[in-house]
PDB file of C-alpha atoms in Angstrom:
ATOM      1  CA  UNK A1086      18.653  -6.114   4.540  1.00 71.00           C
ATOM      2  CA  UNK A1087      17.061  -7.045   1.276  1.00 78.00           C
ATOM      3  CA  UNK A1088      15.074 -10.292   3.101  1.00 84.00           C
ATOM      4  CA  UNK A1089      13.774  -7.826   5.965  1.00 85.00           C
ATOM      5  CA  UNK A1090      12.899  -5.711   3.629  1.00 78.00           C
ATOM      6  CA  UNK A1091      10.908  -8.351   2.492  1.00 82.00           C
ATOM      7  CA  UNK A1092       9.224  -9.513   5.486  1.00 85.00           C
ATOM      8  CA  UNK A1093       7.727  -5.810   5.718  1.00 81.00           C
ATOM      9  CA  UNK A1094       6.366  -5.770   2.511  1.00 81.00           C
ATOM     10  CA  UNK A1095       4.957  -9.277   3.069  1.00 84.00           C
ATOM     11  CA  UNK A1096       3.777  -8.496   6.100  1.00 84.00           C
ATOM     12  CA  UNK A1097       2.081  -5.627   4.730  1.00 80.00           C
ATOM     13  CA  UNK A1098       0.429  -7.560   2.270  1.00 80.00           C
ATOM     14  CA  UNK A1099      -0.797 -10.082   4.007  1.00 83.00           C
ATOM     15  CA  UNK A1100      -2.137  -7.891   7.088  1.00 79.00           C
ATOM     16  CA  UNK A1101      -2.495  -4.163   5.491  1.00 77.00           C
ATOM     17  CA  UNK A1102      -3.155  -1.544   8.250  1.00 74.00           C
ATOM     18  CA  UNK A1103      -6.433  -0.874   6.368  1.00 70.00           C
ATOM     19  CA  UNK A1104      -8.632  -2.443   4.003  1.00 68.00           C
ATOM     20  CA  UNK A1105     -10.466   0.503   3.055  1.00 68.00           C
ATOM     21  CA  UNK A1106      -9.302   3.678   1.638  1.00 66.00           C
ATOM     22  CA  UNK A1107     -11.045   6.737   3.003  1.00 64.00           C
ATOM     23  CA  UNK A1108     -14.819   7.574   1.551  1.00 72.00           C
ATOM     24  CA  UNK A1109     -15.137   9.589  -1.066  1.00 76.00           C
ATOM     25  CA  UNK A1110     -18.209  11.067  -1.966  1.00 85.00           C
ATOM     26  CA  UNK A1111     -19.293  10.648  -5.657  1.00 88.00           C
ATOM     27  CA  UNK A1112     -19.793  13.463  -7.504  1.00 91.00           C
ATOM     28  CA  UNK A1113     -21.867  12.734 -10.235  1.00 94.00           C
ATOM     29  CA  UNK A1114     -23.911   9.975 -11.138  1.00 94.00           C
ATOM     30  CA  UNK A1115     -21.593   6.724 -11.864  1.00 90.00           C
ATOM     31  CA  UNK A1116     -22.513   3.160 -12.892  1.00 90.00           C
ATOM     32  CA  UNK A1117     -20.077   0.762 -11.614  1.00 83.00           C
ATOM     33  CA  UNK A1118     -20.348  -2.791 -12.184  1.00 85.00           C
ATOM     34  CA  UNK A1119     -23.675  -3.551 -12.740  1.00 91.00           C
ATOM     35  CA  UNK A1120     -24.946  -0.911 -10.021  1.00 90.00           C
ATOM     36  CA  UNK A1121     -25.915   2.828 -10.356  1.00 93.00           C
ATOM     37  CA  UNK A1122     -24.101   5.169  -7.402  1.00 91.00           C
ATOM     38  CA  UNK A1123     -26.038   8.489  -7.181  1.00 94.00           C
ATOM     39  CA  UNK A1124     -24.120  11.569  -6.885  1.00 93.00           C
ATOM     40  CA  UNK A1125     -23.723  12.845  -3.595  1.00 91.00           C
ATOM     41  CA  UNK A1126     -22.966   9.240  -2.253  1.00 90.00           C
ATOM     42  CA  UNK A1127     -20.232   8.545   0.036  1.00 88.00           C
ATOM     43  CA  UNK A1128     -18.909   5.150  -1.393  1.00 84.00           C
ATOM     44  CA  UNK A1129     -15.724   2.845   1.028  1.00 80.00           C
ATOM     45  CA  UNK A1130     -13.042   1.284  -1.680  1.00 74.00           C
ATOM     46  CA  UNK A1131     -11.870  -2.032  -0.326  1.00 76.00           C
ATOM     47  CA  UNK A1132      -8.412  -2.363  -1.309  1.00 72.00           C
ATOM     48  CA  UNK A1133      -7.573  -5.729   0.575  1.00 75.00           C
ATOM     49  CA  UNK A1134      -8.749  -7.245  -2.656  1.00 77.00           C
ATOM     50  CA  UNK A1135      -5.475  -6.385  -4.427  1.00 75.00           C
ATOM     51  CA  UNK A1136      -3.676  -8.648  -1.576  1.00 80.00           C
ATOM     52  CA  UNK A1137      -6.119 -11.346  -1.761  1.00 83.00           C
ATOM     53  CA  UNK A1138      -5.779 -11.556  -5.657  1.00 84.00           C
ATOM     54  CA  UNK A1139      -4.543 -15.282  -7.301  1.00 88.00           C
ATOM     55  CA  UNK A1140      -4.271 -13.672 -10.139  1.00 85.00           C
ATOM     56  CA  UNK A1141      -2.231 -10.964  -9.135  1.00 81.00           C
ATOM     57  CA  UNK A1142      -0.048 -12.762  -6.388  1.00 83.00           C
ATOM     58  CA  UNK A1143       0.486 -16.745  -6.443  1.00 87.00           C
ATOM     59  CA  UNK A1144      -0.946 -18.506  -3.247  1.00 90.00           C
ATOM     60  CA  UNK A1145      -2.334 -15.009  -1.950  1.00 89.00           C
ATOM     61  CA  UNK A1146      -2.900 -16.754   2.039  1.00 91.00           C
ATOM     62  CA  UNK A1147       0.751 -17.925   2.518  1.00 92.00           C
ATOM     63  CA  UNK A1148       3.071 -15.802   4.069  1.00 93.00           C
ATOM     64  CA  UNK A1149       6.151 -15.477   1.810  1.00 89.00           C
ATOM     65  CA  UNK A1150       8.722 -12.724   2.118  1.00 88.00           C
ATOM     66  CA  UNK A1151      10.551 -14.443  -0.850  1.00 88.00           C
ATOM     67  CA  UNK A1152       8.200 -13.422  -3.735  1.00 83.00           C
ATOM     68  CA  UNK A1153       9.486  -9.837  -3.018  1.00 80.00           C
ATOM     69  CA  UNK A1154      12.938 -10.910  -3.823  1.00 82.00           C
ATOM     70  CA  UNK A1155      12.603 -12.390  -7.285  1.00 72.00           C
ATOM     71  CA  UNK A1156      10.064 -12.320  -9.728  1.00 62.00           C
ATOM     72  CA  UNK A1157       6.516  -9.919  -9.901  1.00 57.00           C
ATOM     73  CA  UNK A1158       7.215  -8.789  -6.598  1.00 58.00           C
ATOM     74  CA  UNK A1159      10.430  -6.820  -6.721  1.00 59.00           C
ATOM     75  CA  UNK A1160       9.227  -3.831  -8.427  1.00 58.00           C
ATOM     76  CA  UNK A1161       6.364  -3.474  -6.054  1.00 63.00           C
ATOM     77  CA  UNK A1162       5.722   0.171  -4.587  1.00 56.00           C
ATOM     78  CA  UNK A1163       3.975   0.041  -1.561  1.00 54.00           C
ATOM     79  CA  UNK A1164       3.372   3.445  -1.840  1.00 51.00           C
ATOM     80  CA  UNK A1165       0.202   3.193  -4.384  1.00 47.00           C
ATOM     81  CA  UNK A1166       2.076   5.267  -6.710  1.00 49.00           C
ATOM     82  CA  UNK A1167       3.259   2.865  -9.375  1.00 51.00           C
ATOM     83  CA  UNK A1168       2.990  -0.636  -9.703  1.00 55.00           C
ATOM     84  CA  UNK A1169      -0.245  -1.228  -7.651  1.00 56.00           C
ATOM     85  CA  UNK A1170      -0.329  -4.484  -6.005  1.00 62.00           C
ATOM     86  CA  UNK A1171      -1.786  -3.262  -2.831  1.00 65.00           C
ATOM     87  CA  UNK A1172      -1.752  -0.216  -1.158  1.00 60.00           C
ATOM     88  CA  UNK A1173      -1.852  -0.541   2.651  1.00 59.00           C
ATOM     89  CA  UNK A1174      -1.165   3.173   3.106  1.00 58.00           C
ATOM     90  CA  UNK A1175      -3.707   4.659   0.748  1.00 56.00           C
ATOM     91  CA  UNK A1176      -2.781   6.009  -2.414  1.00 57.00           C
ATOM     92  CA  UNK A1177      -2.214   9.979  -3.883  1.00 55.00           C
ATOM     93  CA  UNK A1178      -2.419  12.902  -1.898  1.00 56.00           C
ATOM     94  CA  UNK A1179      -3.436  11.114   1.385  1.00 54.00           C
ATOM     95  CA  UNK A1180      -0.268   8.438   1.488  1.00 54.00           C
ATOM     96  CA  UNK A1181       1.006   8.351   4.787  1.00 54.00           C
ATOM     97  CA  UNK A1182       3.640   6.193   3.929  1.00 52.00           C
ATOM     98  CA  UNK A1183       4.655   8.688   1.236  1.00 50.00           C
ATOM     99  CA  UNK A1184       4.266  12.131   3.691  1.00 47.00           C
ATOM    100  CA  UNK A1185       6.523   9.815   6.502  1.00 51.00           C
ATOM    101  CA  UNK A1186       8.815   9.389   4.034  1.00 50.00           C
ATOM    102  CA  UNK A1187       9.634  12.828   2.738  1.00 51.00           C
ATOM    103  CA  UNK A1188      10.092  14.081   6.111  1.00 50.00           C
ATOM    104  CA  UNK A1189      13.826  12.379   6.275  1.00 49.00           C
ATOM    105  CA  UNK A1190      16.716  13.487   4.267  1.00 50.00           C
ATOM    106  CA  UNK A1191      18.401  10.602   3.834  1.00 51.00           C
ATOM    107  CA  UNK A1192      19.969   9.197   1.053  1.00 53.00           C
ATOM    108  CA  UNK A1193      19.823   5.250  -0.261  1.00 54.00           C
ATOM    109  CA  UNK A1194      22.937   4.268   1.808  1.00 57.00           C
ATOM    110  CA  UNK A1195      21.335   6.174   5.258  1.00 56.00           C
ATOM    111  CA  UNK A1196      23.546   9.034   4.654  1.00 58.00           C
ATOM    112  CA  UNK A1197      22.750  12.065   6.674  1.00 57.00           C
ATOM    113  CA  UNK A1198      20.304  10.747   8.836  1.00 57.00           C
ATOM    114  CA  UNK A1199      21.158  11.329  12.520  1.00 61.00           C
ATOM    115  CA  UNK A1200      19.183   9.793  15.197  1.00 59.00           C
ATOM    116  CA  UNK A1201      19.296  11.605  18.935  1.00 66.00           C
ATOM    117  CA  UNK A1202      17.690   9.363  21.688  1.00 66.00           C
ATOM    118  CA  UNK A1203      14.799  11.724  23.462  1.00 65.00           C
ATOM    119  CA  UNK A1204      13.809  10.526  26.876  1.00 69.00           C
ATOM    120  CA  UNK A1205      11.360  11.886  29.174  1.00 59.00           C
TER     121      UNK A1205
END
């Protein structure tokens, strides 16, 4: 289970769902890199960056479920709430991955979780 658990997070890095967060709208006036955002402004984050990183992950375009097993890439939270290496569910209040999550009560070792087939 640990190297499928692997593939998804690869996967997931490699090809995240979205790579932009929402827009937020700036509130105030903010410099950012060189480049003065007016308040009021509805700015896009682009979070892909974070997967795309050679700093952050070594040979960012291969596709290697391994580097979640051993080294920087075990602790990773693909949540967005610790750890942040990418985030291809957002991050904070608006985590889907996080909301999914808390909606089963199931412990580490699937205890408790009972699955019913619905058809029709």
């Amino acid at each position: 289970m640990p190297y499928l658990g692997a593939i998804v997070k690869e996967t997931f890095r490699r090809d995240p769902p979205s790579h932009f967060l929402l827009s937020h709208a700036v509130t105030k006036e903010t410099e950012l890199g060189g480049y003065t955002i007016p308040a009021g402004v509805n700015v896009e984050i682009y979070t892909a960056w974070l997967t795309e990183d050679p700093e952050m992950w070594e040979n960012p375009s291969e596709f290697r479920p391994e580097r979640f097993l051993t080294g920087d890439g075990v602790d990773v939270d693909i949540t967005g709430l610790r750890g942040v290496k990418m985030l291809p569910f957002g991050a904070g209040r608006r985590n889907k991955f996080r909301h999914i999550t808390r909606a089963f009560d199931a412990g580490k070792d699937g205890a408790g979780v009972q699955v019913d087939p619905h058809c029709g």
